[in-house]
Coordinates of C-alpha atoms in Angstrom, one line a residue:
Chain N
M1 CA -0.3 0.6 0.0
N2 CA 1.2 4.0 -1.2
V3 CA 0.7 5.5 1.9
V4 CA 1.2 9.7 1.1
T5 CA 1.7 11.1 4.6
V6 CA 1.7 15.1 5.3
E7 CA 5.2 15.8 4.7
E8 CA 4.9 14.3 1.2
T9 CA 2.5 16.4 0.2
V10 CA 3.7 19.5 1.6
L11 CA 7.5 18.4 0.5
A12 CA 5.9 17.6 -3.2
A13 CA 3.6 20.9 -3.2
L14 CA 6.9 23.1 -1.9
K15 CA 8.5 21.7 -5.4
S16 CA 6.3 23.2 -7.3
V17 CA 7.7 26.6 -5.9
T18 CA 11.0 28.1 -8.2
L19 CA 13.4 30.6 -7.4
G20 CA 12.9 32.8 -10.5
P21 CA 11.4 31.5 -13.3
T22 CA 14.0 29.1 -14.5
G23 CA 15.6 29.2 -11.2
P24 CA 15.7 25.6 -9.2
D25 CA 13.0 24.7 -6.8
I26 CA 13.0 25.8 -3.0
V27 CA 13.6 21.9 -1.8
S28 CA 16.3 21.0 -4.7
S29 CA 18.4 24.5 -3.9
G30 CA 18.1 23.9 0.0
L31 CA 16.3 26.6 1.1
V32 CA 13.1 24.3 2.3
Y33 CA 15.2 23.0 5.5
D34 CA 12.8 20.0 6.5
V35 CA 8.9 19.6 7.2
V36 CA 8.0 18.8 9.9
A37 CA 4.4 17.3 11.0
T38 CA 2.7 16.7 14.3
G39 CA -0.5 15.5 13.5
P40 CA -2.5 18.3 11.2
V41 CA -0.2 21.0 12.5
V42 CA 3.1 21.2 9.8
R43 CA 6.4 23.5 10.4
V44 CA 8.1 24.3 7.6
L45 CA 11.8 25.2 8.0
L46 CA 13.4 27.4 5.9
D47 CA 17.4 27.7 5.7
P48 CA 17.9 31.8 6.3
D49 CA 21.7 31.7 4.9
K50 CA 19.8 30.1 1.2
I51 CA 17.6 33.1 1.3
P52 CA 18.2 34.9 -1.4
D53 CA 18.0 38.9 0.2
N54 CA 17.2 37.6 3.3
D55 CA 13.4 37.8 3.4
A56 CA 12.5 35.3 5.4
E57 CA 9.3 37.1 6.5
G58 CA 8.1 37.5 2.4
L59 CA 8.9 33.7 1.7
G60 CA 7.0 32.9 5.0
E61 CA 4.0 35.2 4.0
F62 CA 3.8 33.4 0.8
L63 CA 4.0 29.9 1.3
A64 CA 2.1 30.0 4.8
P65 CA -1.6 29.6 2.7
M66 CA -0.2 27.9 0.1
V67 CA 0.8 25.0 2.9
E68 CA -3.0 25.8 5.0
A69 CA -4.6 24.7 1.9
L70 CA -2.9 21.1 1.3
P71 CA -4.9 18.3 2.4
G72 CA -4.4 16.7 5.7
V73 CA -3.0 20.2 7.6
E74 CA -4.4 22.7 9.0
R75 CA -2.2 24.3 10.9
V76 CA 1.6 26.0 9.2
I77 CA 4.5 27.0 11.1
V78 CA 7.3 28.8 8.8
K79 CA 9.7 28.9 10.6
P80 CA 14.2 29.2 10.6
R81 CA 15.5 26.0 11.0
P82 CA 17.4 24.6 14.0
K83 CA 20.4 25.9 14.3
S84 CA 22.8 25.7 17.8
I85 CA 24.0 29.0 19.4
I86 CA 26.1 26.8 21.7
S87 CA 29.4 29.5 22.3
S88 CA 33.0 26.9 21.6
D89 CA 34.3 29.7 24.3
S90 CA 32.3 27.9 27.0
P91 CA 33.6 24.9 28.7
K92 CA 31.9 21.6 29.1
V93 CA 31.7 20.7 32.2
A94 CA 30.5 16.6 32.1
R95 CA 30.2 14.5 29.5
F96 CA 26.7 14.3 29.6
V97 CA 24.8 17.6 30.2
L98 CA 20.7 16.9 31.3
G99 CA 18.4 19.6 31.2
V100 CA 15.5 19.3 33.2
H101 CA 12.5 21.5 31.8
S102 CA 9.5 22.3 32.4
G103 CA 7.2 24.7 30.7
K104 CA 5.1 25.5 33.6
G105 CA 6.2 25.8 37.2
G106 CA 5.4 24.0 39.8
V107 CA 5.0 20.4 38.2
G108 CA 7.7 19.5 40.5
K109 CA 10.6 19.6 38.2
S110 CA 13.4 20.6 41.3
T111 CA 12.2 17.9 42.8
L112 CA 12.7 15.4 40.3
S113 CA 16.2 16.7 39.1
A114 CA 17.5 16.8 42.5
N115 CA 16.0 13.1 42.9
L116 CA 17.2 12.4 39.2
A117 CA 20.5 13.4 40.1
V118 CA 20.9 11.5 43.7
A119 CA 19.5 8.1 41.4
L120 CA 22.4 8.9 38.9
G121 CA 25.2 8.9 42.3
L122 CA 23.8 5.6 43.0
R123 CA 25.0 4.5 40.1
E124 CA 28.3 5.7 40.7
L125 CA 28.3 8.3 38.6
K126 CA 30.0 11.8 39.2
V127 CA 27.4 14.3 39.4
G128 CA 26.9 17.6 39.7
M129 CA 23.8 19.7 39.9
L130 CA 23.5 23.2 38.7
D131 CA 20.5 24.7 39.4
A132 CA 19.5 27.5 37.0
D133 CA 16.0 28.3 38.0
V134 CA 18.1 31.6 39.3
Y135 CA 14.4 33.5 40.8
G136 CA 13.7 30.4 42.5
P137 CA 16.5 28.4 43.7
S138 CA 15.4 25.3 45.4
M139 CA 18.4 22.9 45.4
P140 CA 19.9 24.5 49.1
T141 CA 16.8 23.4 50.8
L142 CA 15.9 20.2 48.7
F143 CA 19.4 19.3 49.4
G144 CA 19.6 20.4 52.9
L145 CA 22.7 22.6 52.0
S146 CA 22.9 26.0 53.8
G147 CA 26.1 27.1 53.1
R148 CA 27.7 29.8 51.7
A149 CA 30.0 28.7 49.1
E150 CA 33.9 29.5 49.2
E151 CA 36.0 30.5 47.2
V152 CA 39.3 28.4 47.0
N153 CA 41.6 29.3 44.5
G154 CA 40.4 32.0 42.8
R155 CA 37.7 29.1 42.0
I156 CA 33.8 29.1 43.6
E157 CA 33.7 25.0 45.3
P158 CA 30.3 23.4 44.9
L159 CA 28.7 21.8 48.5
Q160 CA 28.2 18.3 47.9
A161 CA 25.2 16.6 49.9
H162 CA 24.0 12.8 49.3
G163 CA 27.0 12.0 46.8
V164 CA 26.2 15.3 44.3
K165 CA 28.2 18.1 43.9
V166 CA 25.4 21.6 43.9
M167 CA 25.7 25.1 43.2
S168 CA 22.9 27.3 43.1
L169 CA 22.5 31.0 43.8
G170 CA 20.6 30.2 47.3
F171 CA 24.3 29.9 47.9
L172 CA 25.7 33.2 46.9
L173 CA 22.7 35.0 48.5
P174 CA 20.4 35.1 51.2
P175 CA 17.0 34.0 51.4
E176 CA 14.9 36.9 51.7
K177 CA 16.3 39.2 49.2
A178 CA 14.4 39.2 45.7
L179 CA 16.5 38.7 43.1
A180 CA 15.4 40.9 40.2
W181 CA 17.4 40.3 37.7
R182 CA 17.3 41.4 34.4
G183 CA 18.1 39.8 31.8
S184 CA 20.9 41.4 30.4
L185 CA 22.8 40.0 34.1
I186 CA 21.4 36.5 33.3
D187 CA 24.1 37.0 29.9
E188 CA 26.6 37.5 32.5
G189 CA 26.1 36.2 35.5
L190 CA 24.3 32.7 35.0
P191 CA 27.5 31.8 33.1
L192 CA 29.7 32.0 35.2
L193 CA 28.2 29.1 37.3
L194 CA 30.1 26.8 34.6
S195 CA 32.8 28.3 34.1
E196 CA 33.8 30.1 37.6
V197 CA 33.1 26.8 39.5
A198 CA 36.0 24.4 40.5
W199 CA 33.2 21.2 39.2
G200 CA 36.0 18.7 38.4
D201 CA 35.3 15.1 36.8
L202 CA 31.5 14.7 35.9
D203 CA 29.5 11.8 34.2
V204 CA 27.1 13.8 34.5
L205 CA 25.8 17.4 35.4
V206 CA 21.6 17.9 35.7
V207 CA 20.4 21.5 35.3
D208 CA 17.3 22.4 37.1
L209 CA 15.9 25.4 34.5
P210 CA 13.1 27.5 34.8
P211 CA 10.3 27.4 33.7
G212 CA 9.6 28.9 31.0
A213 CA 11.5 30.4 27.7
S214 CA 13.4 32.7 28.9
D215 CA 16.6 34.9 28.8
V216 CA 18.0 32.0 30.8
H217 CA 17.4 29.2 28.8
L218 CA 18.9 30.5 25.7
A219 CA 22.4 31.9 27.9
L220 CA 22.5 28.0 28.7
A221 CA 22.0 26.6 25.4
K222 CA 24.2 28.8 24.2
H223 CA 27.4 28.2 27.1
A224 CA 26.1 24.6 29.2
H225 CA 26.9 22.3 25.8
L226 CA 23.2 20.7 26.8
S227 CA 23.0 17.0 25.8
G228 CA 19.3 17.0 26.1
V229 CA 16.7 17.9 27.9
L230 CA 13.4 15.8 29.8
T231 CA 10.8 18.0 29.3
V232 CA 8.2 17.2 32.9
T233 CA 4.5 18.1 32.9
T234 CA 1.8 17.2 35.3
P235 CA -1.2 15.5 33.8
G236 CA -3.6 18.3 32.8
N237 CA -4.3 20.8 30.1
I238 CA -3.1 23.9 31.4
A239 CA 0.6 22.5 31.6
L240 CA -0.1 20.8 28.5
I241 CA 0.0 23.8 26.5
D242 CA 3.5 25.8 28.4
V243 CA 5.0 22.8 28.1
K244 CA 4.9 22.6 24.1
R245 CA 5.9 26.1 24.4
G246 CA 9.3 25.7 25.8
M247 CA 9.6 21.9 24.0
E248 CA 9.2 24.5 20.5
M249 CA 11.9 26.5 22.1
F250 CA 14.9 23.5 22.3
A251 CA 14.1 22.1 19.0
D252 CA 14.7 25.7 17.3
L253 CA 17.9 25.9 19.5
A254 CA 19.1 22.2 18.1
V255 CA 18.6 20.6 21.5
P256 CA 17.4 17.1 21.3
C257 CA 14.3 15.8 23.8
L258 CA 14.8 12.9 25.1
G259 CA 11.7 12.3 26.1
I260 CA 8.5 13.4 28.6
V261 CA 8.3 12.4 31.8
E262 CA 4.7 13.1 33.8
N263 CA 4.8 14.3 37.3
M264 CA 1.9 14.2 39.8
A265 CA -0.4 12.0 37.8
A266 CA -2.0 10.6 40.7
I267 CA -2.8 10.8 44.4
A268 CA -4.0 8.1 46.5
C269 CA -6.8 8.6 50.0
S270 CA -4.0 7.6 52.7
T271 CA -7.8 6.7 54.1
C272 CA -9.5 4.7 52.0
G273 CA -6.8 4.3 49.3
H274 CA -9.2 6.0 46.2
S275 CA -7.2 7.4 44.0
I276 CA -8.2 10.2 42.2
P277 CA -6.0 12.0 39.2
L278 CA -5.0 15.6 40.8
F279 CA -4.5 17.8 38.2
G280 CA -6.6 15.5 34.7
Q281 CA -5.0 13.1 33.5
G282 CA -3.6 11.0 31.1
G283 CA -1.5 14.4 29.2
G284 CA 1.9 13.0 28.6
Q285 CA 0.9 10.2 26.9
A286 CA -0.8 12.2 24.8
L287 CA 2.0 15.0 24.9
A288 CA 4.1 11.8 23.6
D289 CA 2.0 10.3 20.9
E290 CA 1.3 14.0 19.9
T291 CA 5.4 14.6 19.7
G292 CA 6.2 11.0 18.7
L293 CA 8.8 11.4 21.9
P294 CA 8.9 9.0 24.5
L295 CA 6.9 9.1 27.4
L296 CA 10.2 7.9 30.2
A297 CA 8.4 8.2 33.0
S298 CA 4.6 8.5 34.6
I299 CA 5.5 9.5 38.8
A300 CA 2.9 9.6 40.9
F301 CA 2.0 12.1 44.5
I302 CA 3.1 11.0 47.0
P303 CA 2.6 13.4 50.5
D304 CA 5.2 12.6 52.5
L305 CA 7.6 12.5 49.9
S306 CA 6.8 16.8 49.5
L307 CA 8.0 16.4 53.0
T308 CA 11.1 14.8 52.3
G309 CA 11.9 17.5 50.4
D310 CA 11.8 20.5 52.5
A311 CA 13.8 18.1 54.7
G312 CA 16.3 18.3 53.0
V313 CA 16.9 14.7 51.6
P314 CA 15.9 12.9 48.3
Y315 CA 13.3 10.7 48.6
V316 CA 15.1 8.2 46.3
I317 CA 17.6 8.3 49.5
A318 CA 14.9 9.3 52.3
A319 CA 12.4 5.9 50.6
P320 CA 13.7 4.1 47.9
D321 CA 11.2 1.4 48.1
T322 CA 8.0 3.9 47.4
A323 CA 6.8 3.4 43.1
S324 CA 7.9 6.7 43.1
S325 CA 12.0 6.2 43.8
K326 CA 11.9 3.3 41.6
A327 CA 10.4 5.0 39.1
I328 CA 13.0 7.8 39.2
A329 CA 15.7 4.5 39.5
A330 CA 15.0 3.1 36.8
L331 CA 15.0 6.6 35.1
A332 CA 17.6 7.2 35.9
G333 CA 18.9 4.2 34.6
Q334 CA 17.3 4.8 31.0
L335 CA 19.3 7.6 31.1
A336 CA 22.7 6.5 32.6
S337 CA 22.8 4.3 29.1
R338 CA 22.9 7.2 26.9
I339 CA 26.0 8.5 28.6
P340 CA 29.0 8.6 26.2
E341 CA 31.9 6.2 27.4
R342 CA 34.6 7.3 29.6
V343 CA 37.2 7.3 27.3
L344 CA 40.3 6.2 29.1
A345 CA 43.6 7.7 28.8
Chain R
M1 CA 14.3 50.9 52.5
S2 CA 17.1 49.7 50.9
G3 CA 19.8 50.2 48.2
C4 CA 17.6 48.9 44.8
A5 CA 14.7 51.1 45.9
S6 CA 16.4 54.3 45.6
T7 CA 17.9 54.5 42.5
L8 CA 14.7 54.0 40.7
S9 CA 13.1 56.8 39.0
F10 CA 9.1 56.5 39.8
A11 CA 9.1 59.0 37.2
L12 CA 8.2 57.1 34.6
Q13 CA 5.1 55.8 36.4
Q14 CA 2.0 56.0 34.1
P15 CA -1.6 55.2 35.1
V16 CA -3.7 53.3 32.7
P17 CA -6.6 55.0 31.5
G18 CA -10.1 53.8 33.0
V19 CA -8.1 51.9 35.3
A20 CA -8.7 52.7 39.4
D21 CA -7.0 50.2 40.9
I22 CA -4.3 47.8 40.1
I23 CA -3.4 44.8 42.3
C24 CA -1.1 42.2 41.6
I25 CA -1.1 38.4 42.3
A26 CA 2.4 37.2 42.8
S27 CA 3.5 34.0 43.8
G28 CA 7.7 33.4 43.2
K29 CA 7.3 30.1 42.6
G30 CA 5.6 28.9 39.9
G31 CA 2.1 26.1 39.6
V32 CA 1.1 27.1 43.2
G33 CA -2.4 28.0 41.4
K34 CA -2.1 31.9 41.7
S35 CA -3.7 32.0 37.8
T36 CA -6.6 29.9 39.0
L37 CA -6.7 31.9 42.2
T38 CA -7.0 35.6 39.8
V39 CA -9.6 34.2 37.7
N40 CA -11.1 33.0 40.4
L41 CA -10.9 35.9 42.2
A42 CA -12.2 38.3 39.6
A43 CA -15.0 36.2 39.4
A44 CA -15.7 37.0 43.3
L45 CA -15.0 40.9 43.0
S46 CA -17.1 40.4 40.2
C47 CA -20.0 39.0 41.8
Q48 CA -20.0 42.1 44.0
G49 CA -20.9 44.2 41.4
K50 CA -17.3 45.5 40.5
V51 CA -16.1 45.9 37.3
V52 CA -12.3 44.2 37.0
G53 CA -9.8 42.8 34.3
V54 CA -7.2 40.2 34.6
L55 CA -3.9 41.5 33.0
D56 CA -1.9 38.0 32.3
A57 CA 1.8 39.0 32.5
D58 CA 2.3 35.5 32.5
L59 CA 4.4 35.8 29.1
Y60 CA 5.9 32.4 29.8
G61 CA 2.9 30.4 30.7
P62 CA -0.4 32.7 30.2
S63 CA -3.1 30.5 32.0
V64 CA -6.0 33.3 31.6
A65 CA -7.4 32.5 28.2
L66 CA -7.3 28.9 28.8
L67 CA -8.9 29.6 32.0
L68 CA -11.7 31.6 31.2
G69 CA -12.6 30.3 28.4
T70 CA -11.9 32.4 26.1
D71 CA -10.6 32.1 22.1
D72 CA -7.7 33.2 19.9
G73 CA -7.1 37.0 17.9
V74 CA -7.8 39.8 20.0
E75 CA -9.6 42.6 17.6
T76 CA -8.5 46.6 17.7
T77 CA -10.2 49.5 18.3
P78 CA -9.5 51.9 14.9
E79 CA -7.3 53.5 16.9
G80 CA -5.6 50.7 17.0
K81 CA -5.8 49.5 20.5
A82 CA -6.7 45.8 21.7
M83 CA -10.2 45.5 22.6
P84 CA -10.0 43.1 25.8
K85 CA -11.7 39.5 25.7
Q86 CA -15.0 39.6 28.4
R87 CA -16.3 36.4 29.2
H88 CA -17.8 35.6 33.0
G89 CA -18.4 38.8 33.1
I90 CA -14.2 39.9 33.9
H91 CA -11.8 41.4 31.0
S92 CA -9.2 40.0 30.0
L93 CA -6.1 40.4 27.9
S94 CA -3.2 37.1 27.7
I95 CA -0.5 36.9 25.6
G96 CA -2.0 33.1 25.0
N97 CA -5.5 35.1 23.1
L98 CA -2.2 36.8 20.3
L99 CA -0.1 33.3 20.5
A100 CA 0.0 29.5 19.2
P101 CA 1.5 27.4 21.4
E102 CA 3.5 26.6 19.3
A103 CA 5.1 29.4 18.3
G104 CA 7.8 28.6 20.8
L105 CA 8.5 32.2 22.0
V106 CA 11.8 33.5 23.6
W107 CA 11.2 36.6 25.3
K108 CA 13.9 38.3 25.7
G109 CA 14.8 41.1 28.1
P110 CA 13.6 43.9 26.0
L111 CA 11.0 42.6 23.8
I112 CA 8.9 41.9 27.2
A113 CA 9.2 45.2 28.7
Q114 CA 8.0 46.5 25.3
A115 CA 5.3 43.7 25.2
M116 CA 4.6 44.6 28.4
E117 CA 3.4 47.7 28.2
Q118 CA 1.6 47.3 25.3
M119 CA -0.4 44.5 26.3
V120 CA -1.3 47.4 29.2
Y121 CA -1.5 51.1 27.6
D122 CA -2.3 50.0 24.3
V123 CA -5.6 48.8 25.4
A124 CA -8.8 50.0 25.3
W125 CA -9.8 48.9 28.8
P126 CA -12.9 49.5 29.8
S127 CA -13.7 51.7 33.3
L128 CA -11.8 49.1 35.2
D129 CA -12.6 49.4 39.5
I130 CA -9.9 47.0 39.6
L131 CA -7.7 45.1 37.1
L132 CA -5.6 42.0 38.6
I133 CA -2.4 41.6 37.1
D134 CA -0.9 37.6 37.3
M135 CA 2.2 37.6 37.3
P136 CA 5.0 35.3 36.5
P137 CA 6.2 33.5 38.8
G138 CA 10.2 35.3 39.6
T139 CA 11.6 38.5 40.2
G140 CA 13.3 39.2 36.7
D141 CA 12.4 41.6 34.2
I142 CA 8.1 40.8 33.6
P143 CA 7.9 42.1 37.4
I144 CA 10.7 44.6 37.2
T145 CA 9.1 46.2 34.2
L146 CA 6.2 46.0 35.6
L147 CA 6.7 47.6 39.3
E148 CA 8.9 50.3 37.3
R149 CA 6.3 51.7 35.3
L150 CA 2.6 50.7 36.8
P151 CA 1.1 52.8 39.7
V152 CA 0.1 49.1 41.7
T153 CA -1.9 50.0 44.6
G154 CA -0.7 47.0 46.3
A155 CA -0.2 42.8 46.1
V156 CA -1.4 39.7 47.0
V157 CA 1.2 36.9 47.4
V158 CA 0.1 33.4 46.6
S159 CA 2.0 29.9 48.4
T160 CA 1.7 26.4 48.7
P161 CA 2.7 25.2 52.1
Q162 CA 6.1 23.7 51.3
R163 CA 9.4 25.2 51.5
L164 CA 10.5 25.6 48.3
A165 CA 7.4 27.8 47.3
A166 CA 7.5 30.1 50.2
V167 CA 11.1 30.5 50.6
D168 CA 10.1 31.6 47.5
A169 CA 6.9 33.7 48.1
E170 CA 8.9 35.5 50.0
R171 CA 11.7 36.5 47.5
A172 CA 8.4 38.1 45.7
I173 CA 7.1 39.9 48.8
A174 CA 11.0 41.3 49.6
L175 CA 10.5 42.4 45.5
F176 CA 7.4 44.5 46.3
H177 CA 8.5 45.7 49.1
E178 CA 11.8 47.1 47.2
Y179 CA 9.0 48.5 44.8
D180 CA 7.0 50.0 48.0
V181 CA 3.7 48.2 47.0
P182 CA 1.9 46.9 49.7
V183 CA 1.4 43.4 50.1
F184 CA -2.5 43.5 51.1
G185 CA -1.6 39.3 52.1
V186 CA -0.3 36.4 51.8
V187 CA -3.1 33.3 50.7
E188 CA -1.9 29.2 51.0
N189 CA -3.1 27.6 48.7
M190 CA -4.0 23.9 48.4
D191 CA -3.0 22.9 51.8
G192 CA -5.1 19.0 50.9
Y193 CA -7.9 18.1 49.2
V194 CA -11.3 16.3 50.0
C195 CA -10.6 12.9 49.0
P196 CA -14.2 12.5 47.3
C197 CA -14.8 9.1 48.2
C198 CA -14.5 8.5 51.7
G199 CA -14.4 12.8 52.5
K200 CA -10.8 12.5 54.1
I201 CA -9.2 15.1 53.4
N202 CA -5.6 14.5 52.2
R203 CA -2.4 17.0 52.7
L204 CA -0.5 17.0 49.9
F205 CA 2.5 19.1 51.9
A206 CA 3.7 19.7 55.4
G207 CA 1.8 22.9 56.1
G208 CA 1.7 25.5 58.6
I209 CA 4.4 27.0 56.5
V210 CA 2.5 30.7 54.5
E211 CA 1.1 31.5 57.9
P212 CA 4.5 32.2 59.6
L213 CA 5.9 33.4 56.7
A214 CA 3.1 36.2 56.4
R215 CA 3.8 37.1 60.0
K216 CA 7.5 37.4 59.9
R217 CA 7.4 39.3 56.6
H218 CA 5.0 41.5 58.8
V219 CA 2.0 40.8 56.2
A220 CA -1.2 39.9 56.2
Y221 CA -2.5 36.0 56.4
F222 CA -5.8 35.7 53.9
G223 CA -6.3 31.8 55.4
S224 CA -6.3 28.8 53.1
V225 CA -7.8 27.5 49.8
P226 CA -8.1 24.2 49.8
L227 CA -7.5 22.1 46.6
D228 CA -10.5 20.5 44.7
P229 CA -9.9 17.6 42.5
A230 CA -13.6 18.4 40.8
A231 CA -12.2 22.7 40.1
S232 CA -10.2 21.2 37.9
A233 CA -12.8 19.9 35.6
A234 CA -13.7 23.8 35.4
T235 CA -10.7 24.5 34.5
D236 CA -10.2 22.8 31.7
A237 CA -13.6 23.8 30.3
G238 CA -12.9 27.2 31.4
I239 CA -15.4 28.7 34.2
P240 CA -13.7 29.7 37.3
F241 CA -14.3 27.4 39.7
L242 CA -16.3 30.0 41.9
L243 CA -19.0 30.8 39.2
R244 CA -19.2 26.9 38.6
D245 CA -19.8 25.6 42.3
P246 CA -20.1 29.0 44.7
Q247 CA -20.8 26.5 48.0
S248 CA -18.0 24.2 47.5
P249 CA -15.4 25.4 50.4
S250 CA -12.5 25.9 47.8
A251 CA -14.8 28.7 46.5
K252 CA -15.6 29.9 49.2
A253 CA -12.3 30.6 50.6
I254 CA -11.6 32.6 47.7
A255 CA -14.4 34.6 48.4
E256 CA -13.2 35.5 52.1
V257 CA -9.8 36.2 50.3
A258 CA -11.9 38.7 47.3
D259 CA -13.5 40.3 50.9
K260 CA -9.7 40.7 52.8
M261 CA -8.5 41.9 49.7
M262 CA -11.3 44.2 49.4
A263 CA -11.1 45.8 52.5
S264 CA -6.6 46.0 52.8
L265 CA -7.7 48.0 49.5
R266 CA -10.6 50.6 51.2
R267 CA -8.0 50.6 53.4
E268 CA -5.0 52.1 51.1
R269 CA -7.1 54.1 50.0
A270 CA -8.1 56.4 52.8
N271 CA -4.9 56.5 54.2
P272 CA -1.8 55.4 51.6
K273 CA 0.6 55.6 54.8
I274 CA -1.0 54.3 57.8
A275 CA -1.9 51.1 55.3
E276 CA 1.7 50.7 54.5
D277 CA 2.8 50.6 57.8
A278 CA 0.2 48.6 59.5

């Protein structure tokens, strides 16, 4: 059977567009970099370097209605192709740099990051944890660290807890201080948490990203050498919209999304055991289906575990036999297998 | 007040035509239910006969459009001003009305200031008693821009009862105070939920953290709003749950917060200096 995909339909249509009356078509000339369809939503990715007169906007306005009229297409997004902005001046502090991201705040991203870092450490990996949530640094609380980071030989020493080297702006300023940082300050300050910190030899650096799509994310995409990001979501509708926005941002920056983790999936009543979806349900799987990315884990909400976070002992250590801890341990196993082998000198 | 505030130029501030009072709803930490509280507070005020607007300043995760069930696209007046949406008796404007989720927009600092100003001043707000601003989490460009530019009457800060959230809420309070904006009160959200099967109240977090925080920072405690699992269904349907089920414990708690907020507003209006020192 010969099934024509939406992508093929769109590509065929785009091939009918040529550069000038006798010029090559825009697909074979490489001007159209790729066409990606997720369901009825089609992204046409252009290569800005190959667009005559740099008129990407004009070309987009011309192509969008044409593609939108094709069968199976509901919405069209014309934009530049993914482009990495990694700066070669920045040091790569670990063999594998994992960003943990969510579009929406409060989905448990930081708790998950901390537990994941500890779980990776339990697999005998050398793990660093960078708290890049500059507006709401949570790692001091989650790791039970209240000290200040000291400078030794001109480099900032990360603090250590539960087998993980941790660095957070929380170690550099008091909690009651409002961190009113303009974006411009982020561009200068954030790279220092990578280059000026004595991370030592790391297998993995887990980076806890702030929610949203901001200067912080751009700064990290530029300086942190992100190997990939995990996308964390709660199962409800509201979270999913924001999550998609974040995923789009990383796709634009050519940072691969490794998969989806659904958090706070359900909660069980402590008296009758009746389990209810706390923040909607099925969203993680729906997102996985829509984006074609794997749903790597689905983690229930266990109220007692939030106590372990407040007490500064990640639950993979405090309560290793709970379903949540096992889910995180399994996730750590999946991620560990992606870390490039250590090259022996 | 220390350092930061003294360097600010309040001459930049500009009233929003037609808007009597601006109240910011902020949280510090994301996902504590700030946006849901904002639209339900708006609904409560609207039920009291106030003309209320909601501005969704959370450019990174705009939820107000979804929460109020307003549609895409914004119409403009002949003068080129954006027409706020009107639904459930609430006037609102959200970047969610303007952008598809696939836009994957990264807002750089300077862009934010510009976008924010447009969303406030280039809008044909009707004559509003109160404009509630749903602030983004954190203390970055958006809150700074808004606090520098807008004459904000007061703020309400929301936190879940976990240390993680309270630390950030404290930063949010500090930010308002740096800009001489009185924090009317602190609301505890999602302390627990009622099991729909057996009626038992299950706690979600440690608890006992938000009220002490309010005391520590010398601001009023506005009470606790429990999580209502049924409310998340109403939320996904775009109806503030206060309107759908006004007798639910969550709705009643929010109505009470609205009353306390209005009382603070009246005090602030009557004598700004005293209210601030109280």
